[in-house]
Amino acid sequence: MAQKATIAMVAKHAGVSVASVSRVINGTLARPATEEKVRAAIAELGFQPNSAARALKVRESEQICLSFADIGNPAYLTITQGINSVLRDTKYRLILSSSLGTADEIHNHLQSLGRGYADGLIISPITSTPEIAKAINSLTVPTVLIGTLPKDVLVDNVYIDSAKGIELAVAHLREIGCKKIALVNGPLSTNPGRRRHQGFVDAMNKVKLKYDDSSIYFARDFTSQAATELLEKDKTLHRYDAVLCTNDLLAAGVIRNLQSRSVRVGEDISVIGMDNTELCTLLNPSLTSVDLRAERRGQLAAELLLERIKNPLSAPRKIEVKPELVIRESTNMRAGTRK
């Protein structure tokens, strides 16, 4: 009697890894070329994928894992609320995990997530490298990525054009008369840092406002403490009409620093944040901020993941969410018209 085909035989015949065969069998995303080779090998060898899938498929955990770089960031908390609002009436419970910040840490973290203790993953890596892309593609559970999708990664994606948000902020500052605008950003090694930096450059050019390298400040991360530490060393920020910060936490640190030097925010200088978190209404003056629709992104990510779990062979989807500007007290015509 002929030997019964095994998953290892299929992998060898197709010239792919056993993990790739498993992804095709279990309906998680694989590259089209890989899927074609695997399915051809299955047909040629007479492999029985249905029974194999039942044997290989890990028993449902009824858990969804959510992985962020910083689960203490208010924007991520709002995304989590959006996800929970969708999962609340399902059988799934949400577990949180921090992927830390460096490329190696994210890569190792993603590998550990792929070991099958959750039925689905929602991830938001803050950096993109070929190694991270490879780790995401090797995941064998349904996955949705919130944020910038690395090149050649085949998962569902919810994203927002944060550069467009920067453009909205710069246009508003220009409209109220600001001509000298500074940017306070996080590290350029991160996806948000790079995209928002380029967005600032493009937006300033679009409205024909001058800037140079001294107009752009880089904090060690995206926290208020990082902004405070940065501005304690560099006390030149008050010479600008306005300061655009790439998240609300940085803006809070900027406002605290300016007020400690008796600079009146909203009168002497305008300040804008990004994310439109609850922090905006707690600050005095209240903070104008670009709403990056965190709750909506969370809802969409959860909906995509549930659909992926239900229909694992459907083509990956990509959904864009549009930013909005929410104007409050920290941007004022007076700050933009001072001599």
mmCIF file of C-alpha atoms in Angstrom:
data_model
loop_
_atom_site.group_PDB
_atom_site.id
_atom_site.type_symbol
_atom_site.label_atom_id
_atom_site.label_comp_id
_atom_site.label_asym_id
_atom_site.label_seq_id
_atom_site.Cartn_x
_atom_site.Cartn_y
_atom_site.Cartn_z
ATOM 1 C CA MET A 1 0.000 0.000 0.000
ATOM 2 C CA ALA A 2 1.298 3.447 -0.909
ATOM 3 C CA GLN A 3 2.557 5.579 1.944
ATOM 4 C CA LYS A 4 0.009 8.101 3.156
ATOM 5 C CA ALA A 5 1.102 11.664 2.404
ATOM 6 C CA THR A 6 2.153 13.780 5.380
ATOM 7 C CA ILE A 7 2.417 17.512 5.878
ATOM 8 C CA ALA A 8 6.210 17.200 5.768
ATOM 9 C CA MET A 9 5.976 15.470 2.388
ATOM 10 C CA VAL A 10 3.722 18.246 1.078
ATOM 11 C CA ALA A 11 6.200 20.873 2.306
ATOM 12 C CA LYS A 12 9.135 19.098 0.646
ATOM 13 C CA HIS A 13 7.216 18.582 -2.608
ATOM 14 C CA ALA A 14 6.162 22.260 -2.712
ATOM 15 C CA GLY A 15 9.581 23.530 -1.673
ATOM 16 C CA VAL A 16 8.207 25.446 1.308
ATOM 17 C CA SER A 17 8.294 25.148 5.085
ATOM 18 C CA VAL A 18 5.913 23.022 7.146
ATOM 19 C CA ALA A 19 4.676 26.286 8.713
ATOM 20 C CA SER A 20 3.698 27.577 5.263
ATOM 21 C CA VAL A 21 1.735 24.396 4.545
ATOM 22 C CA SER A 22 0.035 24.725 7.928
ATOM 23 C CA ARG A 23 -0.954 28.316 7.135
ATOM 24 C CA VAL A 24 -2.573 27.254 3.861
ATOM 25 C CA ILE A 25 -4.367 24.303 5.469
ATOM 26 C CA ASN A 26 -5.657 26.305 8.418
ATOM 27 C CA GLY A 27 -6.778 29.189 6.246
ATOM 28 C CA THR A 28 -4.443 31.843 7.613
ATOM 29 C CA LEU A 29 -2.880 34.151 5.063
ATOM 30 C CA ALA A 30 -0.049 32.963 2.846
ATOM 31 C CA ARG A 31 1.558 34.496 -0.215
ATOM 32 C CA PRO A 32 -0.467 33.674 -3.354
ATOM 33 C CA ALA A 33 2.521 31.955 -4.986
ATOM 34 C CA THR A 34 3.108 29.857 -1.863
ATOM 35 C CA GLU A 35 -0.554 28.915 -1.605
ATOM 36 C CA GLU A 36 -0.594 27.858 -5.257
ATOM 37 C CA LYS A 37 2.443 25.598 -4.799
ATOM 38 C CA VAL A 38 1.051 24.053 -1.616
ATOM 39 C CA ARG A 39 -2.352 23.349 -3.123
ATOM 40 C CA ALA A 40 -0.707 21.792 -6.195
ATOM 41 C CA ALA A 41 1.401 19.543 -3.948
ATOM 42 C CA ILE A 42 -1.674 18.553 -1.930
ATOM 43 C CA ALA A 43 -3.469 17.539 -5.121
ATOM 44 C CA GLU A 44 -0.511 15.624 -6.568
ATOM 45 C CA LEU A 45 0.189 13.695 -3.357
ATOM 46 C CA GLY A 46 -3.458 13.032 -2.520
ATOM 47 C CA PHE A 47 -3.033 14.720 0.845
ATOM 48 C CA GLN A 48 -6.167 15.000 2.999
ATOM 49 C CA PRO A 49 -6.098 18.616 4.222
ATOM 50 C CA ASN A 50 -9.428 18.556 6.051
ATOM 51 C CA SER A 51 -8.421 15.817 8.462
ATOM 52 C CA ALA A 52 -4.953 17.302 8.780
ATOM 53 C CA ALA A 53 -6.407 20.698 9.555
ATOM 54 C CA ARG A 54 -8.449 19.222 12.368
ATOM 55 C CA ALA A 55 -5.357 17.563 13.753
ATOM 56 C CA LEU A 56 -3.146 20.616 13.403
ATOM 57 C CA LYS A 57 -5.564 23.300 14.506
ATOM 58 C CA VAL A 58 -5.050 24.310 18.102
ATOM 59 C CA ARG A 59 -8.157 24.108 20.245
ATOM 60 C CA GLU A 60 -9.862 27.483 20.408
ATOM 61 C CA SER A 61 -8.672 29.573 23.324
ATOM 62 C CA GLU A 62 -11.476 32.131 22.945
ATOM 63 C CA GLN A 63 -8.803 34.782 23.464
ATOM 64 C CA ILE A 64 -7.785 37.723 21.297
ATOM 65 C CA CYS A 65 -4.329 39.121 21.990
ATOM 66 C CA LEU A 66 -3.723 42.851 21.589
ATOM 67 C CA SER A 67 -0.086 43.912 21.365
ATOM 68 C CA PHE A 68 1.081 47.544 21.588
ATOM 69 C CA ALA A 69 4.476 49.178 22.009
ATOM 70 C CA ASP A 70 3.249 51.123 25.055
ATOM 71 C CA ILE A 71 -0.017 50.010 26.640
ATOM 72 C CA GLY A 72 0.124 53.049 28.954
ATOM 73 C CA ASN A 73 -0.267 55.535 26.082
ATOM 74 C CA PRO A 74 -3.759 57.135 26.251
ATOM 75 C CA ALA A 75 -4.231 56.705 22.485
ATOM 76 C CA TYR A 76 -3.677 52.964 22.799
ATOM 77 C CA LEU A 77 -6.134 52.817 25.680
ATOM 78 C CA THR A 78 -8.744 54.436 23.447
ATOM 79 C CA ILE A 79 -8.018 51.909 20.691
ATOM 80 C CA THR A 80 -8.502 49.177 23.298
ATOM 81 C CA GLN A 81 -11.893 50.616 24.233
ATOM 82 C CA GLY A 82 -12.906 50.461 20.583
ATOM 83 C CA ILE A 83 -11.833 46.826 20.321
ATOM 84 C CA ASN A 84 -13.671 45.917 23.519
ATOM 85 C CA SER A 85 -16.861 47.562 22.277
ATOM 86 C CA VAL A 86 -16.909 45.060 19.393
ATOM 87 C CA LEU A 87 -15.767 41.976 21.334
ATOM 88 C CA ARG A 88 -18.088 42.594 24.284
ATOM 89 C CA ASP A 89 -20.952 40.561 22.837
ATOM 90 C CA THR A 90 -18.782 37.753 21.454
ATOM 91 C CA LYS A 91 -17.224 34.704 23.113
ATOM 92 C CA TYR A 92 -13.773 36.283 22.962
ATOM 93 C CA ARG A 93 -11.926 37.936 25.810
ATOM 94 C CA LEU A 94 -9.148 40.438 25.198
ATOM 95 C CA ILE A 95 -5.677 40.042 26.646
ATOM 96 C CA LEU A 96 -3.106 42.838 26.494
ATOM 97 C CA SER A 97 0.589 42.538 25.818
ATOM 98 C CA SER A 98 3.400 45.054 25.379
ATOM 99 C CA SER A 99 5.785 44.551 22.455
ATOM 100 C CA LEU A 100 8.328 47.050 23.793
ATOM 101 C CA GLY A 101 10.177 49.287 21.371
ATOM 102 C CA THR A 102 13.252 47.956 19.582
ATOM 103 C CA ALA A 103 13.113 45.974 16.354
ATOM 104 C CA ASP A 104 14.655 42.890 18.008
ATOM 105 C CA GLU A 105 12.210 43.039 20.914
ATOM 106 C CA ILE A 106 9.237 43.360 18.557
ATOM 107 C CA HIS A 107 10.511 40.492 16.383
ATOM 108 C CA ASN A 108 10.955 38.178 19.388
ATOM 109 C CA HIS A 109 7.598 39.218 20.808
ATOM 110 C CA LEU A 110 5.767 38.469 17.557
ATOM 111 C CA GLN A 111 7.400 35.054 17.377
ATOM 112 C CA SER A 112 6.130 34.249 20.868
ATOM 113 C CA LEU A 113 2.628 35.443 19.953
ATOM 114 C CA GLY A 114 2.528 33.020 17.045
ATOM 115 C CA ARG A 115 2.705 29.971 19.293
ATOM 116 C CA GLY A 116 -1.039 29.533 19.381
ATOM 117 C CA TYR A 117 -2.344 30.713 22.752
ATOM 118 C CA ALA A 118 -4.799 33.122 21.079
ATOM 119 C CA ASP A 119 -7.368 32.693 18.311
ATOM 120 C CA GLY A 120 -6.422 36.026 16.781
ATOM 121 C CA LEU A 121 -3.955 38.885 17.115
ATOM 122 C CA ILE A 122 -4.268 42.650 16.806
ATOM 123 C CA ILE A 123 -0.815 44.203 16.620
ATOM 124 C CA SER A 124 0.597 47.698 16.227
ATOM 125 C CA PRO A 125 4.396 47.586 15.927
ATOM 126 C CA ILE A 126 5.978 51.018 16.178
ATOM 127 C CA THR A 127 8.871 50.173 13.840
ATOM 128 C CA SER A 128 9.149 48.330 10.509
ATOM 129 C CA THR A 129 12.099 46.159 9.507
ATOM 130 C CA PRO A 130 12.449 43.159 7.173
ATOM 131 C CA GLU A 131 12.779 40.976 10.288
ATOM 132 C CA ILE A 132 9.509 42.295 11.727
ATOM 133 C CA ALA A 133 7.774 41.803 8.384
ATOM 134 C CA LYS A 134 9.053 38.220 8.280
ATOM 135 C CA ALA A 135 7.834 37.602 11.828
ATOM 136 C CA ILE A 136 4.359 38.911 10.967
ATOM 137 C CA ASN A 137 4.172 36.783 7.822
ATOM 138 C CA SER A 138 5.164 33.690 9.813
ATOM 139 C CA LEU A 139 2.231 34.058 12.220
ATOM 140 C CA THR A 140 -0.155 31.122 11.939
ATOM 141 C CA VAL A 141 -3.181 32.773 13.555
ATOM 142 C CA PRO A 142 -5.517 35.413 12.067
ATOM 143 C CA THR A 143 -3.865 38.819 12.451
ATOM 144 C CA VAL A 144 -4.836 42.469 11.982
ATOM 145 C CA LEU A 145 -2.257 45.245 11.999
ATOM 146 C CA ILE A 146 -3.140 48.765 13.143
ATOM 147 C CA GLY A 147 -0.790 51.353 11.649
ATOM 148 C CA THR A 148 1.790 51.367 8.880
ATOM 149 C CA LEU A 149 1.757 48.053 7.008
ATOM 150 C CA PRO A 150 5.313 46.845 6.276
ATOM 151 C CA LYS A 151 6.107 46.078 2.650
ATOM 152 C CA ASP A 152 5.057 42.596 1.471
ATOM 153 C CA VAL A 153 3.128 41.830 4.673
ATOM 154 C CA LEU A 154 -0.107 39.955 3.987
ATOM 155 C CA VAL A 155 -2.482 40.739 6.853
ATOM 156 C CA ASP A 156 -5.595 42.853 7.283
ATOM 157 C CA ASN A 157 -4.757 46.476 8.025
ATOM 158 C CA VAL A 158 -6.396 49.543 9.584
ATOM 159 C CA TYR A 159 -4.394 52.732 9.161
ATOM 160 C CA ILE A 160 -4.621 56.498 9.279
ATOM 161 C CA ASP A 161 -2.644 59.005 7.240
ATOM 162 C CA SER A 162 -1.006 60.882 10.108
ATOM 163 C CA ALA A 163 0.823 63.078 7.578
ATOM 164 C CA LYS A 164 -2.601 64.345 6.514
ATOM 165 C CA GLY A 165 -3.287 65.127 10.166
ATOM 166 C CA ILE A 166 -0.097 67.184 10.307
ATOM 167 C CA GLU A 167 -1.267 69.026 7.205
ATOM 168 C CA LEU A 168 -4.577 69.893 8.917
ATOM 169 C CA ALA A 169 -2.697 71.246 11.935
ATOM 170 C CA VAL A 170 -0.256 73.366 9.915
ATOM 171 C CA ALA A 171 -3.090 74.758 7.779
ATOM 172 C CA HIS A 172 -4.977 75.779 10.939
ATOM 173 C CA LEU A 173 -1.920 77.488 12.412
ATOM 174 C CA ARG A 174 -1.312 79.323 9.154
ATOM 175 C CA GLU A 175 -4.953 80.404 9.086
ATOM 176 C CA ILE A 176 -4.730 82.019 12.525
ATOM 177 C CA GLY A 177 -1.613 83.914 11.482
ATOM 178 C CA CYS A 178 1.254 81.737 12.727
ATOM 179 C CA LYS A 179 4.367 81.924 10.559
ATOM 180 C CA LYS A 180 7.091 80.502 12.783
ATOM 181 C CA ILE A 181 6.092 76.938 13.611
ATOM 182 C CA ALA A 182 8.183 74.359 15.471
ATOM 183 C CA LEU A 183 7.696 70.598 15.504
ATOM 184 C CA VAL A 184 8.239 68.482 18.623
ATOM 185 C CA ASN A 185 8.505 64.861 17.547
ATOM 186 C CA GLY A 186 9.538 61.455 18.834
ATOM 187 C CA PRO A 187 12.364 59.369 17.328
ATOM 188 C CA LEU A 188 12.757 59.126 13.549
ATOM 189 C CA SER A 189 13.473 55.416 14.019
ATOM 190 C CA THR A 190 9.740 54.860 14.558
ATOM 191 C CA ASN A 191 6.945 54.737 11.977
ATOM 192 C CA PRO A 192 5.025 57.660 13.553
ATOM 193 C CA GLY A 193 8.210 59.701 13.920
ATOM 194 C CA ARG A 194 9.166 59.331 10.268
ATOM 195 C CA ARG A 195 5.702 59.850 8.806
ATOM 196 C CA ARG A 196 4.890 62.891 10.936
ATOM 197 C CA HIS A 197 8.274 64.472 10.292
ATOM 198 C CA GLN A 198 7.777 64.127 6.543
ATOM 199 C CA GLY A 199 4.210 65.361 6.920
ATOM 200 C CA PHE A 200 5.492 68.510 8.638
ATOM 201 C CA VAL A 201 8.056 69.176 5.905
ATOM 202 C CA ASP A 202 5.452 68.697 3.174
ATOM 203 C CA ALA A 203 2.812 70.789 4.953
ATOM 204 C CA MET A 204 5.181 73.699 5.592
ATOM 205 C CA ASN A 205 6.213 73.685 1.946
ATOM 206 C CA LYS A 206 2.576 73.566 0.869
ATOM 207 C CA VAL A 207 1.673 76.751 2.773
ATOM 208 C CA LYS A 208 5.039 78.335 1.856
ATOM 209 C CA LEU A 209 6.302 78.767 5.420
ATOM 210 C CA LYS A 210 10.008 78.695 6.217
ATOM 211 C CA TYR A 211 11.561 76.109 8.513
ATOM 212 C CA ASP A 212 14.967 74.563 9.088
ATOM 213 C CA ASP A 213 16.527 71.812 11.167
ATOM 214 C CA SER A 214 16.483 74.031 14.246
ATOM 215 C CA SER A 215 12.675 74.200 13.967
ATOM 216 C CA ILE A 216 12.366 70.450 14.565
ATOM 217 C CA TYR A 217 12.915 68.996 18.033
ATOM 218 C CA PHE A 218 13.331 65.261 18.673
ATOM 219 C CA ALA A 219 12.456 63.759 22.055
ATOM 220 C CA ARG A 220 13.786 60.330 23.087
ATOM 221 C CA ASP A 221 10.244 58.918 22.939
ATOM 222 C CA PHE A 222 6.634 60.093 22.747
ATOM 223 C CA THR A 223 6.049 60.772 26.475
ATOM 224 C CA SER A 224 5.478 64.061 28.301
ATOM 225 C CA GLN A 225 8.567 63.388 30.408
ATOM 226 C CA ALA A 226 10.677 63.109 27.250
ATOM 227 C CA ALA A 227 9.390 66.493 26.066
ATOM 228 C CA THR A 228 10.124 68.040 29.457
ATOM 229 C CA GLU A 229 13.681 66.673 29.476
ATOM 230 C CA LEU A 230 14.257 67.897 25.921
ATOM 231 C CA LEU A 231 13.085 71.434 26.620
ATOM 232 C CA GLU A 232 14.987 71.724 29.884
ATOM 233 C CA LYS A 233 18.132 71.453 27.748
ATOM 234 C CA ASP A 234 16.894 73.614 24.869
ATOM 235 C CA LYS A 235 15.065 76.770 25.947
ATOM 236 C CA THR A 236 14.479 78.257 22.478
ATOM 237 C CA LEU A 237 10.915 77.081 21.907
ATOM 238 C CA HIS A 238 9.313 80.336 23.060
ATOM 239 C CA ARG A 239 10.661 82.171 19.970
ATOM 240 C CA TYR A 240 8.052 80.458 17.779
ATOM 241 C CA ASP A 241 4.449 81.475 17.119
ATOM 242 C CA ALA A 242 3.287 77.889 17.452
ATOM 243 C CA VAL A 243 4.434 74.410 18.422
ATOM 244 C CA LEU A 244 3.052 71.320 16.718
ATOM 245 C CA CYS A 245 3.541 68.156 18.774
ATOM 246 C CA THR A 246 3.198 64.697 17.274
ATOM 247 C CA ASN A 247 1.061 63.430 20.146
ATOM 248 C CA ASP A 248 -0.839 64.796 23.134
ATOM 249 C CA LEU A 249 1.682 63.540 25.689
ATOM 250 C CA LEU A 250 4.472 65.536 24.066
ATOM 251 C CA ALA A 251 2.141 68.544 23.947
ATOM 252 C CA ALA A 252 1.471 68.220 27.682
ATOM 253 C CA GLY A 253 5.211 68.306 28.358
ATOM 254 C CA VAL A 254 5.617 71.329 26.076
ATOM 255 C CA ILE A 255 2.796 73.231 27.784
ATOM 256 C CA ARG A 256 4.208 72.455 31.223
ATOM 257 C CA ASN A 257 7.643 73.695 30.178
ATOM 258 C CA LEU A 258 6.338 76.899 28.575
ATOM 259 C CA GLN A 259 4.123 77.730 31.541
ATOM 260 C CA SER A 260 7.031 77.190 33.941
ATOM 261 C CA ARG A 261 8.744 80.066 32.102
ATOM 262 C CA SER A 262 5.627 82.281 32.226
ATOM 263 C CA VAL A 263 4.864 81.836 28.521
ATOM 264 C CA ARG A 264 1.082 82.032 28.055
ATOM 265 C CA VAL A 265 -0.122 79.135 25.918
ATOM 266 C CA GLY A 266 -2.966 80.232 23.661
ATOM 267 C CA GLU A 267 -1.924 83.878 23.988
ATOM 268 C CA ASP A 268 1.846 84.180 23.550
ATOM 269 C CA ILE A 269 2.148 80.909 21.662
ATOM 270 C CA SER A 270 -0.161 78.273 20.181
ATOM 271 C CA VAL A 271 0.258 74.549 20.834
ATOM 272 C CA ILE A 272 -1.309 71.622 18.953
ATOM 273 C CA GLY A 273 -1.189 67.928 19.838
ATOM 274 C CA MET A 274 -2.171 64.747 18.036
ATOM 275 C CA ASP A 275 -4.480 61.863 19.104
ATOM 276 C CA ASN A 276 -7.262 63.928 20.739
ATOM 277 C CA THR A 277 -7.105 61.913 23.948
ATOM 278 C CA GLU A 278 -8.974 62.764 27.160
ATOM 279 C CA LEU A 279 -5.831 64.600 28.242
ATOM 280 C CA CYS A 280 -6.796 67.462 25.901
ATOM 281 C CA THR A 281 -9.712 68.620 28.049
ATOM 282 C CA LEU A 282 -7.772 68.185 31.308
ATOM 283 C CA LEU A 283 -5.021 70.610 30.318
ATOM 284 C CA ASN A 284 -5.333 74.337 30.961
ATOM 285 C CA PRO A 285 -5.775 75.767 28.417
ATOM 286 C CA SER A 286 -7.548 72.880 26.715
ATOM 287 C CA LEU A 287 -5.499 71.422 23.877
ATOM 288 C CA THR A 288 -6.253 71.704 20.174
ATOM 289 C CA SER A 289 -5.477 68.277 18.742
ATOM 290 C CA VAL A 290 -5.651 66.196 15.580
ATOM 291 C CA ASP A 291 -8.126 63.388 16.195
ATOM 292 C CA LEU A 292 -6.577 60.200 14.811
ATOM 293 C CA ARG A 293 -9.839 58.331 15.461
ATOM 294 C CA ALA A 294 -8.321 55.818 17.869
ATOM 295 C CA GLU A 295 -11.617 54.307 18.999
ATOM 296 C CA ARG A 296 -12.822 53.870 15.417
ATOM 297 C CA ARG A 297 -9.541 52.223 14.420
ATOM 298 C CA GLY A 298 -9.976 49.788 17.294
ATOM 299 C CA GLN A 299 -13.533 48.973 16.266
ATOM 300 C CA LEU A 300 -12.540 48.374 12.652
ATOM 301 C CA ALA A 301 -9.589 46.194 13.663
ATOM 302 C CA ALA A 302 -11.822 44.005 15.827
ATOM 303 C CA GLU A 303 -14.424 43.711 13.066
ATOM 304 C CA LEU A 304 -11.758 42.744 10.529
ATOM 305 C CA LEU A 305 -10.324 40.126 12.876
ATOM 306 C CA LEU A 306 -13.702 38.515 13.572
ATOM 307 C CA GLU A 307 -14.350 38.388 9.834
ATOM 308 C CA ARG A 308 -10.890 36.885 9.252
ATOM 309 C CA ILE A 309 -11.524 34.176 11.857
ATOM 310 C CA LYS A 310 -14.851 33.383 10.191
ATOM 311 C CA ASN A 311 -13.553 33.551 6.594
ATOM 312 C CA PRO A 312 -9.832 32.723 6.724
ATOM 313 C CA LEU A 313 -9.338 32.411 2.960
ATOM 314 C CA SER A 314 -10.692 35.814 1.933
ATOM 315 C CA ALA A 315 -8.281 38.387 0.500
ATOM 316 C CA PRO A 316 -6.638 40.738 3.028
ATOM 317 C CA ARG A 317 -8.403 44.059 3.477
ATOM 318 C CA LYS A 318 -6.962 47.530 4.048
ATOM 319 C CA ILE A 319 -9.099 50.282 5.597
ATOM 320 C CA GLU A 320 -8.083 53.942 5.894
ATOM 321 C CA VAL A 321 -9.506 56.215 8.600
ATOM 322 C CA LYS A 322 -9.499 59.986 8.042
ATOM 323 C CA PRO A 323 -8.066 62.389 10.685
ATOM 324 C CA GLU A 324 -10.006 65.400 11.981
ATOM 325 C CA LEU A 325 -8.876 68.615 13.695
ATOM 326 C CA VAL A 326 -10.497 69.498 17.030
ATOM 327 C CA ILE A 327 -9.915 73.176 17.888
ATOM 328 C CA ARG A 328 -9.719 74.239 21.543
ATOM 329 C CA GLU A 329 -8.146 77.023 23.625
ATOM 330 C CA SER A 330 -4.446 76.314 23.036
ATOM 331 C CA THR A 331 -4.509 77.791 19.522
ATOM 332 C CA ASN A 332 -5.439 81.432 19.391
ATOM 333 C CA MET A 333 -5.333 84.173 16.785
ATOM 334 C CA ARG A 334 -3.467 86.387 19.233
ATOM 335 C CA ALA A 335 -0.509 83.982 19.396
ATOM 336 C CA GLY A 336 -0.243 84.000 15.612
ATOM 337 C CA THR A 337 -0.238 87.781 15.255
ATOM 338 C CA ARG A 338 2.278 88.835 17.877
ATOM 339 C CA LYS A 339 5.185 90.989 16.731
#
